[in-house]
Coordinates of C-alpha atoms and ligand atoms in Angstrom, one line a residue:
X127 CA -0.1 0.1 0.1
X128 CA 1.2 3.5 -0.7
X129 CA 0.0 5.5 2.5
X130 CA 0.1 9.1 2.8
X131 CA 0.2 10.1 6.8
X132 CA -0.8 13.7 7.1
X133 CA 1.1 14.3 10.5
X134 CA 3.7 11.5 11.5
X135 CA 6.2 13.7 13.4
X136 CA 4.2 13.4 16.8
X137 CA 2.8 10.5 18.9
X138 CA 0.2 8.9 17.3
X139 CA 0.9 9.7 13.5
X140 CA 4.6 8.7 14.0
X141 CA 3.2 5.2 15.5
X142 CA 1.0 4.9 12.6
X143 CA 3.7 5.5 10.1
X144 CA 5.9 3.0 11.7
X145 CA 3.5 0.4 12.1
X146 CA 2.8 0.7 8.3
X147 CA 6.5 0.4 7.7
X148 CA 6.7 -2.7 9.8
X149 CA 3.9 -4.2 7.8
X150 CA 5.8 -3.5 4.7
X151 CA 3.6 -0.5 3.2
X152 CA 5.4 2.7 1.6
X153 CA 4.9 5.6 3.7
X154 CA 4.9 9.3 3.2
X155 CA 4.4 11.7 6.0
X156 CA 3.5 15.3 5.4
X157 CA 4.3 17.8 8.1
X158 CA 6.0 20.9 9.2
X159 CA 8.8 19.2 11.3
X160 CA 11.2 16.4 10.1
X161 CA 10.9 13.7 13.0
X162 CA 9.3 10.9 11.2
X163 CA 10.2 7.1 11.2
X164 CA 13.5 6.0 9.2
X165 CA 12.1 4.4 6.0
X166 CA 9.3 7.2 5.7
X167 CA 9.3 9.9 3.1
X168 CA 8.7 13.2 4.0
X169 CA 7.0 16.1 2.3
X170 CA 7.5 19.4 4.5
X171 CA 4.4 21.8 4.4
X172 CA 2.2 24.1 6.5
X173 CA -1.3 22.9 6.3
X174 CA -2.2 26.6 7.2
X175 CA -1.6 27.5 3.8
X176 CA -4.3 26.6 1.0
X177 CA -1.8 25.0 -1.4
X178 CA -0.2 22.9 1.3
X179 CA -0.8 19.6 -0.2
X180 CA 0.3 20.3 -3.6
X181 CA 3.4 18.2 -3.2
X182 CA 1.4 15.2 -2.6
X183 CA -1.9 15.6 -4.7
X184 CA -0.1 15.0 -8.0
X185 CA 0.1 11.2 -7.5
X186 CA -2.0 8.5 -6.4
X187 CA -2.5 7.0 -2.8
X188 CA -4.1 3.8 -1.6
X189 CA -5.1 5.6 1.7
X190 CA -4.7 8.7 3.6
X191 CA -4.5 8.8 7.5
X192 CA -4.9 12.1 9.0
X193 CA -4.6 13.4 12.7
X194 CA -5.5 16.8 12.0
X195 CA -7.3 19.0 14.7
X196 CA -8.2 22.0 12.5
X197 CA -11.3 21.6 10.5
X198 CA -9.6 23.8 7.7
X199 CA -6.9 21.5 7.4
X200 CA -9.1 18.5 6.9
X201 CA -11.6 20.6 4.5
X202 CA -8.6 21.3 2.4
X203 CA -6.9 17.9 2.6
X204 CA -10.3 16.2 1.4
X205 CA -10.7 18.7 -1.5
X206 CA -7.3 18.2 -2.7
X207 CA -6.9 14.4 -2.0
X208 CA -10.3 13.0 -2.9
X209 CA -9.5 12.6 -6.6
X210 CA -6.1 10.8 -5.9
X211 CA -6.9 8.7 -2.9
X212 CA -8.7 5.5 -2.5
X213 CA -9.4 5.7 1.3
X214 CA -9.5 8.2 4.1
X215 CA -9.0 7.6 7.8
X216 CA -9.6 10.4 10.2
X217 CA -8.7 10.4 13.6
X218 CA -11.0 12.1 15.6
X219 CA -11.9 11.8 19.3
X220 CA -14.5 10.6 21.7
X221 CA -14.5 14.4 22.6
X222 CA -16.8 14.4 19.5
X223 CA -19.9 13.2 21.4
X224 CA -22.7 15.9 22.7
X225 CA -22.6 14.2 26.1
X226 CA -20.2 12.3 28.0
X227 CA -22.8 11.5 30.9
X228 CA -23.9 7.7 29.7
X229 CA -22.0 4.8 30.4
X230 CA -21.7 2.0 27.8
X231 CA -22.7 4.5 24.8
X232 CA -21.7 3.6 21.4
X233 CA -21.5 5.2 18.1
X234 CA -25.2 5.8 17.9
X235 CA -25.0 8.5 20.5
X236 CA -25.4 12.2 19.3
X237 CA -22.5 14.3 18.2
X238 CA -21.7 18.0 19.0
X239 CA -22.8 20.3 16.3
X240 CA -19.5 20.8 13.8
X241 CA -17.5 23.9 14.3
X242 CA -18.1 26.1 11.2
X243 CA -15.0 27.8 11.4
X244 CA -11.8 26.6 10.0
X245 CA -9.7 26.8 13.1
X246 CA -11.0 26.1 16.8
X247 CA -10.2 29.0 19.5
X248 CA -9.6 26.8 22.4
X249 CA -9.9 23.5 24.2
X250 CA -13.9 23.9 24.7
X251 CA -14.1 23.7 20.5
X252 CA -12.0 20.8 20.3
X253 CA -14.8 18.2 19.8
X254 CA -16.9 20.4 17.6
X255 CA -13.8 20.8 15.5
X256 CA -13.2 17.3 15.2
X257 CA -17.1 16.7 14.1
X258 CA -16.4 19.1 11.5
X259 CA -13.4 17.2 10.3
X260 CA -15.6 14.0 10.2
X261 CA -18.3 15.8 8.2
X262 CA -15.8 16.8 5.7
X263 CA -14.2 13.4 5.1
X264 CA -17.5 11.6 5.0
X265 CA -19.0 14.2 2.7
X266 CA -16.1 14.1 0.4
X267 CA -14.9 10.4 0.2
X268 CA -18.6 8.9 1.0
X269 CA -19.3 6.3 3.8
X270 CA -17.7 3.4 2.1
X271 CA -14.1 5.4 1.5
X272 CA -14.0 7.3 4.8
X273 CA -13.2 5.6 8.2
X274 CA -13.7 7.7 11.4
X275 CA -11.5 6.5 14.4
X276 CA -12.7 8.1 17.6
X277 CA -10.0 7.3 20.2
X278 CA -10.5 7.6 24.0
X279 CA -7.6 8.3 26.1
X280 CA -4.5 6.9 24.4
X281 CA -1.6 5.5 26.7
X282 CA 1.7 3.9 26.5
X283 CA 5.2 4.8 25.7
X284 CA 6.0 8.0 24.6
X285 CA 2.7 9.7 25.7
X286 CA 3.6 13.4 25.7
X287 CA 0.9 14.3 27.9
X288 CA 2.2 12.3 30.6
X289 CA -1.2 11.1 31.6
X290 CA -0.9 7.4 31.2
X291 CA 2.7 7.1 32.7
X292 CA 2.0 9.3 35.8
X293 CA 0.6 6.7 38.2
X294 CA 3.4 4.2 37.5
X295 CA 6.0 6.9 37.6
X296 CA 4.6 8.1 41.0
X297 CA 4.5 4.7 42.5
X298 CA 7.8 4.0 41.2
X299 CA 9.3 7.0 43.1
X300 CA 7.9 5.3 46.3
X301 CA 8.8 1.8 45.6
X302 CA 11.4 0.1 47.5
X303 CA 12.6 -3.3 48.2
X304 CA 12.6 -6.7 46.7
X305 CA 9.6 -6.8 44.0
X306 CA 10.2 -9.9 42.2
X307 CA 11.0 -9.4 38.5
X308 CA 9.9 -5.7 38.6
X309 CA 12.8 -3.5 38.1
X310 CA 12.4 -1.2 41.2
X311 CA 13.7 2.4 40.6
X312 CA 16.8 2.7 42.3
X313 CA 16.5 6.3 42.5
X314 CA 13.2 6.1 44.4
X315 CA 12.8 9.6 46.2
X316 CA 9.1 9.8 47.2
X317 CA 7.7 9.8 50.5
X318 CA 6.6 6.3 51.9
X319 CA 2.8 7.3 51.4
X320 CA 1.2 8.0 48.1
X321 CA -1.9 10.1 47.6
X322 CA -4.7 8.9 45.8
X323 CA -8.3 10.0 45.1
X324 CA -10.9 8.1 46.7
X325 CA -13.0 7.0 43.4
X326 CA -14.2 3.4 43.6
X327 CA -16.7 3.8 40.8
X328 CA -14.9 6.2 38.3
X329 CA -14.4 4.5 34.9
X330 CA -11.1 4.6 33.4
X331 CA -9.9 3.3 30.0
X332 CA -7.0 3.6 27.8
X333 CA -6.0 2.4 24.5
X334 CA -2.4 1.5 23.9
X335 CA -0.9 3.7 20.9
X336 CA 0.7 0.7 19.6
X337 CA -2.6 -1.0 19.4
X338 CA -4.4 1.8 18.2
X339 CA -1.5 2.5 15.4
X340 CA -1.6 -1.0 14.2
X341 CA -5.4 -1.1 13.7
X342 CA -5.5 2.3 12.0
X343 CA -2.8 0.8 9.5
X344 CA -5.4 -2.2 8.8
X345 CA -8.4 0.3 8.6
X346 CA -6.2 2.2 5.9
X347 CA -5.5 -1.2 3.9
X348 CA -8.7 -2.6 3.8
X349 CA -11.5 -0.4 5.7
X350 CA -14.4 -1.0 6.7
X351 CA -15.9 2.5 6.4
X352 CA -17.9 4.1 9.2
X353 CA -17.0 5.3 12.6
X354 CA -15.7 3.4 15.7
X355 CA -14.8 4.4 19.1
X356 CA -11.4 3.3 19.7
X357 CA -11.2 2.7 23.4
X358 CA -9.6 0.5 25.8
X359 CA -11.3 -1.9 28.3
X360 CA -13.3 0.1 30.9
X361 CA -12.5 -0.7 34.5
X362 CA -13.0 1.2 38.0
X363 CA -10.0 3.5 38.8
X364 CA -8.9 1.3 41.7
X365 CA -7.9 -1.4 39.1
X366 CA -5.8 1.1 37.3
X367 CA -4.1 2.1 40.7
X368 CA -3.5 -1.6 41.4
X369 CA -2.0 -2.2 37.8
X370 CA 0.3 1.0 38.3
X371 CA 1.6 -0.2 41.6
X372 CA 2.3 -3.8 40.1
X373 CA 4.4 -2.6 37.4
X374 CA 6.1 0.0 39.7
X375 CA 6.8 -3.0 42.1
X376 CA 4.9 -0.7 45.0
X377 CA 3.8 -2.1 48.0
X378 CA 3.9 0.7 50.4
X379 CA 1.0 2.6 52.0
X380 CA -1.7 4.6 50.0
X381 CA -3.7 7.2 51.4
X382 CA -7.1 7.9 49.8
X383 CA -8.5 11.4 49.8
X384 CA -12.1 12.1 49.4
X385 CA -13.0 13.9 46.2
X386 CA -14.7 16.8 47.6
X387 CA -11.8 17.6 49.9
X388 CA -9.3 17.3 47.1
X389 CA -11.5 20.1 45.2
X390 CA -11.4 22.4 48.2
X391 CA -7.8 22.0 48.0
X392 CA -7.7 23.1 44.5
X393 CA -6.5 19.7 43.0
X394 CA -7.2 19.6 39.4
X395 CA -8.8 16.6 37.5
X396 CA -7.5 14.6 34.8
X397 CA -4.3 16.6 33.6
X398 CA -2.3 19.5 34.2
X399 CA -0.4 21.4 37.1
X400 CA -1.7 20.4 40.7
X401 CA -3.5 17.5 39.2
X402 CA -4.3 14.0 40.1
X403 CA -4.1 12.5 36.6
X404 CA -7.1 10.7 35.2
X405 CA -9.1 11.5 38.1
X406 CA -12.7 12.8 37.2
X407 CA -14.9 13.9 39.9
X408 CA -17.9 14.9 38.0
X409 CA -20.1 12.0 36.9
X410 CA -21.4 13.7 33.8
X411 CA -17.9 13.3 32.2
X412 CA -17.3 9.6 33.3
X413 CA -18.9 8.1 30.2
X414 CA -16.0 9.3 28.0
X415 CA -14.1 6.5 29.7
X416 CA -16.8 3.9 29.6
X417 CA -17.7 3.8 26.0
X418 CA -18.7 0.4 24.6
X419 CA -15.8 0.0 22.2
X420 CA -17.5 -3.2 20.8
X421 CA -17.6 -2.2 17.2
X422 CA -13.9 -1.3 17.0
X423 CA -13.0 -4.8 18.6
X424 CA -15.4 -6.4 16.1
X425 CA -13.4 -4.7 13.3
X426 CA -10.1 -6.0 14.5
X427 CA -8.9 -3.7 17.3
X428 CA -6.8 -5.9 19.7
X429 CA -6.2 -4.5 23.2
X430 CA -3.1 -5.7 25.1
X431 CA -3.3 -6.1 28.8
X432 CA -3.2 -2.7 30.8
X433 CA -0.1 -3.9 32.8
X434 CA 1.8 -4.1 29.4
X435 CA 0.8 -0.4 28.5
X436 CA 1.8 1.0 32.0
X437 CA 5.0 -1.1 32.3
X438 CA 6.2 0.1 28.8
X439 CA 5.2 3.9 29.6
X440 CA 7.0 3.7 32.8
X441 CA 10.2 2.2 31.2
X442 CA 9.8 5.0 28.3
X443 CA 9.7 7.5 31.3
X444 CA 13.0 6.1 32.7
X445 CA 14.8 6.4 29.4
X446 CA 13.7 10.0 28.7
X447 CA 16.6 11.9 28.5
X448 CA 15.7 15.0 30.6
X449 CA 13.2 13.1 32.8
X450 CA 11.6 16.4 33.1
X451 CA 7.9 16.8 34.3
X452 CA 5.2 16.7 31.4
X453 CA 3.2 19.3 33.1
X454 CA 0.7 16.9 34.5
X455 CA 0.3 15.8 38.3
X456 CA 1.4 16.9 41.8
X457 CA 4.7 17.8 42.6
X458 CA 6.2 15.9 45.6
X459 CA 6.0 19.1 47.7
X460 CA 2.3 19.6 46.9
X461 CA 1.7 16.0 47.6
X462 CA 3.4 16.3 51.0
X463 CA 1.4 19.3 51.9
X464 CA -1.8 17.5 51.1
X465 CA -0.8 14.1 53.0
X466 CA -0.2 16.2 56.1
X467 CA -3.6 17.7 55.7
X468 CA -5.8 15.0 54.5
X469 CA -8.6 13.7 56.7
X470 CA -7.7 10.2 57.8
X471 CA -10.2 7.7 59.0
Ligands
NAP508 N1 -4.0 11.7 23.3 C1 -5.2 11.2 23.5 O1 -5.4 10.7 24.5 C2 -6.1 11.4 22.2 C3 -7.4 11.1 22.5 C4 -8.3 11.1 21.3 C5 -8.0 11.7 20.4 N2 -6.7 11.8 20.1 C6 -6.2 12.5 18.7 O2 -5.3 11.7 18.3 C7 -4.4 12.2 17.3 C8 -2.9 12.5 18.0 O3 -2.0 12.7 16.9 P1 -0.6 12.8 17.3 O4 -0.2 12.3 18.4 O5 0.3 12.5 16.0 O6 -0.4 14.3 17.8 P2 -0.7 15.7 17.3 O7 0.0 16.4 18.3 O8 -2.1 16.0 17.3 O9 0.1 15.7 16.0 C9 -0.4 17.0 15.1 C10 0.6 16.5 13.9 O10 -0.1 17.2 12.8 C11 0.9 18.0 12.5 N3 0.5 19.3 12.0 C12 0.1 20.1 13.0 N4 -0.3 21.2 12.5 C13 0.2 21.2 11.1 C14 0.5 22.1 10.2 N5 0.1 23.6 10.3 N6 1.0 21.8 8.8 C15 1.3 20.4 8.7 N7 1.3 19.6 9.7 C16 0.8 19.9 11.0 C17 2.1 18.0 13.2 O11 3.2 18.1 12.6 P3 4.3 19.2 12.8 O12 4.1 19.8 14.0 O13 5.6 18.6 12.5 O14 3.8 20.1 11.6 C18 1.9 16.5 13.9 O15 2.5 15.6 13.2 C19 -5.0 13.7 17.2 O16 -5.9 13.6 16.3 C20 -6.0 14.0 18.5 O17 -6.8 14.6 18.5 C21 -5.7 11.8 21.1

């Protein structure tokens, strides 16, 4: 297959290009940067410009994979590539759905209204921008030649957001002693106790970037068309914590903090500074990590065990040359302050 990846220099796009090369396909990436996998051709272009795709629209493609976030990028790519490409796989998001309240929902759920503008202004418009991209792809390529992939949280090695590696990395900082075959971090520098939110019912899910990339290549190769929620298995938050402790070799004390108390302390949810990553207090948002995913699995998405995703995410963190923070989570100082004040049973 001759595959055009619109992107390829960041996390998922790079993984898609790598997976396609591994499967023996010819890969061309189009991006402004140049960090594409060895073996891929690169066309450097800025998709903010109307004629950005001129260098790839003069030849034919078996498939296009697009990770764009801006509707204008997608609209122009569909305009320029429909005449020369057989199939278009667009990476959207579960953020495209109008509601995140329902647990177990599937692709029949209502989407947000599409963003009319070519560019979205802020995170609030991200989902609507994805819907606009989806609509452009389906309108241009038709339902049989268009595949829409809506990932939930993507996890695994190299996660630029640091969300999927945060809990294993945090437990590794407090892991000491002999933990069987687990490599315990020799530089463990955390306190004995680890603070976790009390969230027994909170659903979590994580699709491994490598599983997602391999499946996207498969979809690019032979479809089917349609829309698919590409989500990991949904499990309660304590199971994620247990898995993170297992891969980090942590068997020390864990202190649970009630969600209402954490909110009064200004602890943020999901991601970002002073957050407990992947924690969500508001039930109206819980559905985003509890989508069915049955259609994607029926269409060939294979999910590796969560422990493997977390273990590899932790190992990748340990190999990061600067080992600096991703900008998500509590600092040890913030955590120590909270541990000193948390109401204990
Ligand atoms: N992380 C998650 O948990 C999650 C969940 C759901 C959905 N998603 C979706 O998954 C995808 C992730 O993609 P990704 O990891 O490859 O990262 P990304 O950060 O979304 O990548 C953007 C890619 O597009 C390229 N790009 C951006 N602006 C461009 C421009 N003006 N001209 C040309 N190229 C441009 C970037 O390359 P250059 O900067 O080199 O130009 C980069 O390769 C996205 O579609 C995201 O919305 C992510």
